[in-house]
DNA sequence: CATCATCGTTCCGGCTCCCGGAACGAACGA
DNA sequence: TCGTTCGTTCCGGGAGCCGGAACGATGATG
């Protein structure tokens, strides 16, 4: 049985905690390479990762030889075919994602809002996949994007499914940075709100992270009550208004329940998703 | 200006050409980790990558600490949140993919067939994204999957857009393995068929790779006529029958043209896709 | 046209730390 | 109870990673 590893609770400082081994450096460069904001020239990647230029140069060369990176025009590197294949495979092979996809599509159709699935990475939530309604108002949520747990519906949903001490540790002890005027900045207050979330079965983000954006989310539990992620919907406040929350909330909760049930039922075995819970 | 790097033309042997550096080994393990066929225990990953057990163990530990892998029940490792985030980001950030997605959806709706976008990785095509019609017959094509260039529509499409010598080199000199009774096994014959593909603007795979499966594809060209990938549709032969090929072929070609035009127009700049070509 | 800043690239000596065979304990099935 | 297979740890040797420094090319600037 593998010994549990502490999943670094605090991350995402600009200098990523001094990558020590060559593997960590490689991961750091890969991570920088796929960030959407171009350009990805050698100097840019070196600056972003905080690694010396020759080191990044050597790594990029290794990646290019293996097909994980490709030198574009103007010295701009981009993700190579192997990396795209790896990414596609990873997303297609993940059992939670495979099960969540049809549920998200259904949820989007029935609510009319952007539906997404996020997983926890330390103290932030990462949006892994989404199902968006055709031309809509620009919702600030993109695949691969991140949002802190303390100011998001998916974050609260996942926190509510965690043991209280664990949630408290993830929130930390000091006041949290305000994202809007409605952000709940006191870790204690967030913690105090979780029982209600547990009770209702879904969490509501009322412009905590972004002005004019409201969200609803519910936790997805895997085998052994492990928190596998969260299902949520996002919309602008005048579309996703307060009255509809009471209607949409249970729908989000049910969707998360469907994914949870499928995840427990047979991890990857059954092809059909049972509509239970 | 970065020196061009030879993108290993021959790959995909079971023992991946003896990964030399620690970075190559890390990539090999990551690649094995996301393969859909479980389980991913230490011994399995070691066997699949051909690396010694302690080496894989150390790498997995590094991955776990960084959140790129997660130890599951029974010593089964799976992709961690960082890896899923990286994958989602990579797929969302790739300009060709961002542009291809809506075109694929449109193509699927108009043809009723599974539409997909693939890129070239050496002598194989990797399916990076797809848009599939709701419950249909099981089409043997999954995201992240691969198929040799010589026996697929996307492969022929990309070969047709390459300079003849390059295509010849990718095909090799010796007879190609048969996948079905209709597989074109002679590299010279494949090469001889490419001008017709260039002329028509799309390639047709008539059960070359799989029994009862037909496919149509057209190449996507980026700035400077670089082959960015190919757009295609796949279906069972009795659904995607011979008569419809003449109708669907131009639609596939037009879809690929749309992506190409958008790709040339502004790499990531413009948000709307022009319906040109 | 001259000058400068910046970028990508190469070099090389030092020494880190990667490597993997071997050994051990635990878990499991027979 | 025994045998097998797994995950894990240890450790000495040396492969090869490391990154400061230097160089040539390129493009911007005055």
Tab-separated table of C-alpha atoms in Angstrom, chain B residues 86-238:
chain	number	residue	atom	x	y	z
B	86	UNK	CA	-2.323	20.650	-17.749
B	87	UNK	CA	-4.237	18.504	-20.209
B	88	UNK	CA	-7.289	20.742	-20.167
B	89	UNK	CA	-5.134	23.820	-20.588
B	90	UNK	CA	-3.147	22.323	-23.437
B	91	UNK	CA	-6.266	21.395	-25.351
B	92	UNK	CA	-7.953	24.710	-24.669
B	93	UNK	CA	-4.908	26.773	-25.571
B	94	UNK	CA	-4.004	25.114	-28.845
B	95	UNK	CA	-5.074	27.540	-31.552
B	96	UNK	CA	-5.922	24.851	-34.080
B	97	UNK	CA	-8.124	23.084	-31.577
B	98	UNK	CA	-9.885	26.212	-30.430
B	99	UNK	CA	-10.701	27.015	-34.016
B	100	UNK	CA	-11.575	23.467	-34.992
B	101	UNK	CA	-14.081	22.773	-32.247
B	102	UNK	CA	-17.067	24.765	-33.537
B	103	UNK	CA	-16.349	23.634	-37.081
B	104	UNK	CA	-16.421	20.017	-35.932
B	105	UNK	CA	-19.721	20.510	-34.179
B	106	UNK	CA	-21.153	22.060	-37.300
B	107	UNK	CA	-19.789	19.268	-39.463
B	108	UNK	CA	-21.253	16.640	-37.181
B	109	UNK	CA	-24.664	18.270	-37.224
B	110	UNK	CA	-24.701	18.601	-40.994
B	111	UNK	CA	-23.385	15.135	-41.782
B	112	UNK	CA	-24.698	13.177	-38.826
B	113	UNK	CA	-21.356	11.458	-38.494
B	114	UNK	CA	-18.645	11.552	-35.871
B	115	UNK	CA	-16.320	14.430	-36.749
B	116	UNK	CA	-12.785	14.635	-35.451
B	117	UNK	CA	-9.523	16.544	-35.704
B	118	UNK	CA	-6.189	14.769	-35.803
B	119	UNK	CA	-2.558	15.821	-35.885
B	120	UNK	CA	0.476	14.020	-37.202
B	121	UNK	CA	3.009	12.474	-34.872
B	122	UNK	CA	5.709	10.922	-36.971
B	123	UNK	CA	4.102	8.205	-39.062
B	124	UNK	CA	0.862	8.038	-37.105
B	125	UNK	CA	-2.139	10.294	-36.715
B	126	UNK	CA	-3.330	11.188	-33.220
B	127	UNK	CA	-6.996	11.969	-32.697
B	128	UNK	CA	-6.998	15.054	-30.559
B	129	UNK	CA	-10.624	16.034	-30.364
B	130	UNK	CA	-13.954	14.930	-31.716
B	131	UNK	CA	-17.599	15.776	-31.873
B	132	UNK	CA	-19.801	12.727	-31.710
B	133	UNK	CA	-23.484	12.335	-32.455
B	134	UNK	CA	-25.570	11.051	-29.573
B	135	UNK	CA	-26.170	7.331	-29.167
B	136	UNK	CA	-24.861	5.825	-32.341
B	137	UNK	CA	-23.219	2.629	-33.407
B	138	UNK	CA	-19.917	2.129	-31.693
B	139	UNK	CA	-17.286	3.846	-33.820
B	140	UNK	CA	-13.763	2.693	-33.015
B	141	UNK	CA	-12.272	6.149	-32.536
B	142	UNK	CA	-11.421	7.678	-29.202
B	143	UNK	CA	-9.692	10.897	-28.224
B	144	UNK	CA	-6.006	10.279	-27.787
B	145	UNK	CA	-6.189	7.247	-30.033
B	146	UNK	CA	-3.777	6.657	-32.875
B	147	UNK	CA	-3.870	5.227	-36.346
B	148	UNK	CA	-1.059	4.835	-38.887
B	149	UNK	CA	-0.957	7.376	-41.677
B	150	UNK	CA	-0.898	4.785	-44.438
B	151	UNK	CA	-4.298	3.302	-43.662
B	152	UNK	CA	-6.468	6.213	-42.589
B	153	UNK	CA	-8.291	9.060	-44.259
B	154	UNK	CA	-6.693	11.665	-42.020
B	155	UNK	CA	-3.334	10.050	-42.734
B	156	UNK	CA	-3.785	10.217	-46.495
B	157	UNK	CA	-5.064	13.761	-46.192
B	158	UNK	CA	-1.986	14.908	-44.304
B	159	UNK	CA	0.338	12.959	-46.589
B	160	UNK	CA	-1.247	14.615	-49.600
B	161	UNK	CA	-0.416	18.033	-48.187
B	162	UNK	CA	3.217	17.117	-47.577
B	163	UNK	CA	5.989	17.339	-50.182
B	164	UNK	CA	6.203	14.009	-51.985
B	165	UNK	CA	9.681	13.107	-50.682
B	166	UNK	CA	8.556	13.704	-47.116
B	167	UNK	CA	5.482	11.563	-47.636
B	168	UNK	CA	7.575	8.815	-49.179
B	169	UNK	CA	9.950	8.841	-46.245
B	170	UNK	CA	7.085	8.585	-43.776
B	171	UNK	CA	5.637	5.629	-45.650
B	172	UNK	CA	8.949	3.810	-45.762
B	173	UNK	CA	10.128	1.330	-48.338
B	174	UNK	CA	8.872	-2.006	-47.171
B	175	UNK	CA	5.362	-3.506	-47.498
B	176	UNK	CA	2.949	-2.251	-44.864
B	177	UNK	CA	1.044	-4.538	-42.508
B	178	UNK	CA	-2.498	-5.367	-43.586
B	179	UNK	CA	-5.285	-4.234	-41.291
B	180	UNK	CA	-8.134	-5.521	-43.425
B	181	UNK	CA	-8.370	-7.230	-46.777
B	182	UNK	CA	-8.664	-3.818	-48.423
B	183	UNK	CA	-5.618	-2.202	-46.839
B	184	UNK	CA	-3.269	-0.694	-49.389
B	185	UNK	CA	0.000	-2.313	-48.396
B	186	UNK	CA	2.327	-0.974	-51.078
B	187	UNK	CA	3.918	2.382	-50.127
B	188	UNK	CA	4.258	3.182	-53.815
B	189	UNK	CA	0.547	2.651	-54.338
B	190	UNK	CA	-0.300	4.986	-51.474
B	191	UNK	CA	2.079	7.575	-52.873
B	192	UNK	CA	0.520	7.210	-56.303
B	193	UNK	CA	-2.925	7.845	-54.877
B	194	UNK	CA	-1.989	11.147	-53.273
B	195	UNK	CA	-2.217	13.368	-56.397
B	196	UNK	CA	-5.846	12.372	-56.760
B	197	UNK	CA	-6.417	13.280	-53.133
B	198	UNK	CA	-4.746	16.643	-53.710
B	199	UNK	CA	-6.950	17.153	-56.750
B	200	UNK	CA	-10.228	16.298	-55.003
B	201	UNK	CA	-9.253	18.017	-51.776
B	202	UNK	CA	-10.269	15.100	-49.570
B	203	UNK	CA	-9.227	11.519	-48.911
B	204	UNK	CA	-11.424	8.476	-48.469
B	205	UNK	CA	-10.584	5.493	-46.293
B	206	UNK	CA	-12.540	2.539	-47.618
B	207	UNK	CA	-12.160	-0.011	-44.830
B	208	UNK	CA	-8.382	0.358	-44.980
B	209	UNK	CA	-7.901	0.258	-41.226
B	210	UNK	CA	-11.021	-1.394	-39.909
B	211	UNK	CA	-13.682	-3.677	-41.318
B	212	UNK	CA	-17.013	-1.946	-41.979
B	213	UNK	CA	-15.623	1.499	-41.261
B	214	UNK	CA	-15.375	4.262	-43.825
B	215	UNK	CA	-13.875	7.705	-43.327
B	216	UNK	CA	-13.402	10.979	-45.184
B	217	UNK	CA	-10.796	13.596	-44.312
B	218	UNK	CA	-9.181	16.784	-45.576
B	219	UNK	CA	-5.934	18.466	-44.540
B	220	UNK	CA	-5.752	21.616	-42.435
B	221	UNK	CA	-2.979	23.999	-43.402
B	222	UNK	CA	-1.557	26.614	-41.109
B	223	UNK	CA	0.518	29.686	-41.907
B	224	UNK	CA	3.159	28.970	-44.519
B	225	UNK	CA	1.315	25.864	-45.717
B	226	UNK	CA	2.505	23.971	-42.686
B	227	UNK	CA	0.352	20.865	-42.197
B	228	UNK	CA	-1.477	21.543	-38.952
B	229	UNK	CA	-3.598	18.419	-38.994
B	230	UNK	CA	-6.705	17.045	-40.643
B	231	UNK	CA	-10.456	17.179	-40.224
B	232	UNK	CA	-12.435	14.038	-40.867
B	233	UNK	CA	-15.659	12.125	-40.364
B	234	UNK	CA	-16.009	8.428	-39.605
B	235	UNK	CA	-18.915	6.061	-39.903
B	236	UNK	CA	-19.910	2.482	-40.476
B	237	UNK	CA	-20.033	1.560	-44.152
B	238	UNK	CA	-23.772	0.975	-44.234
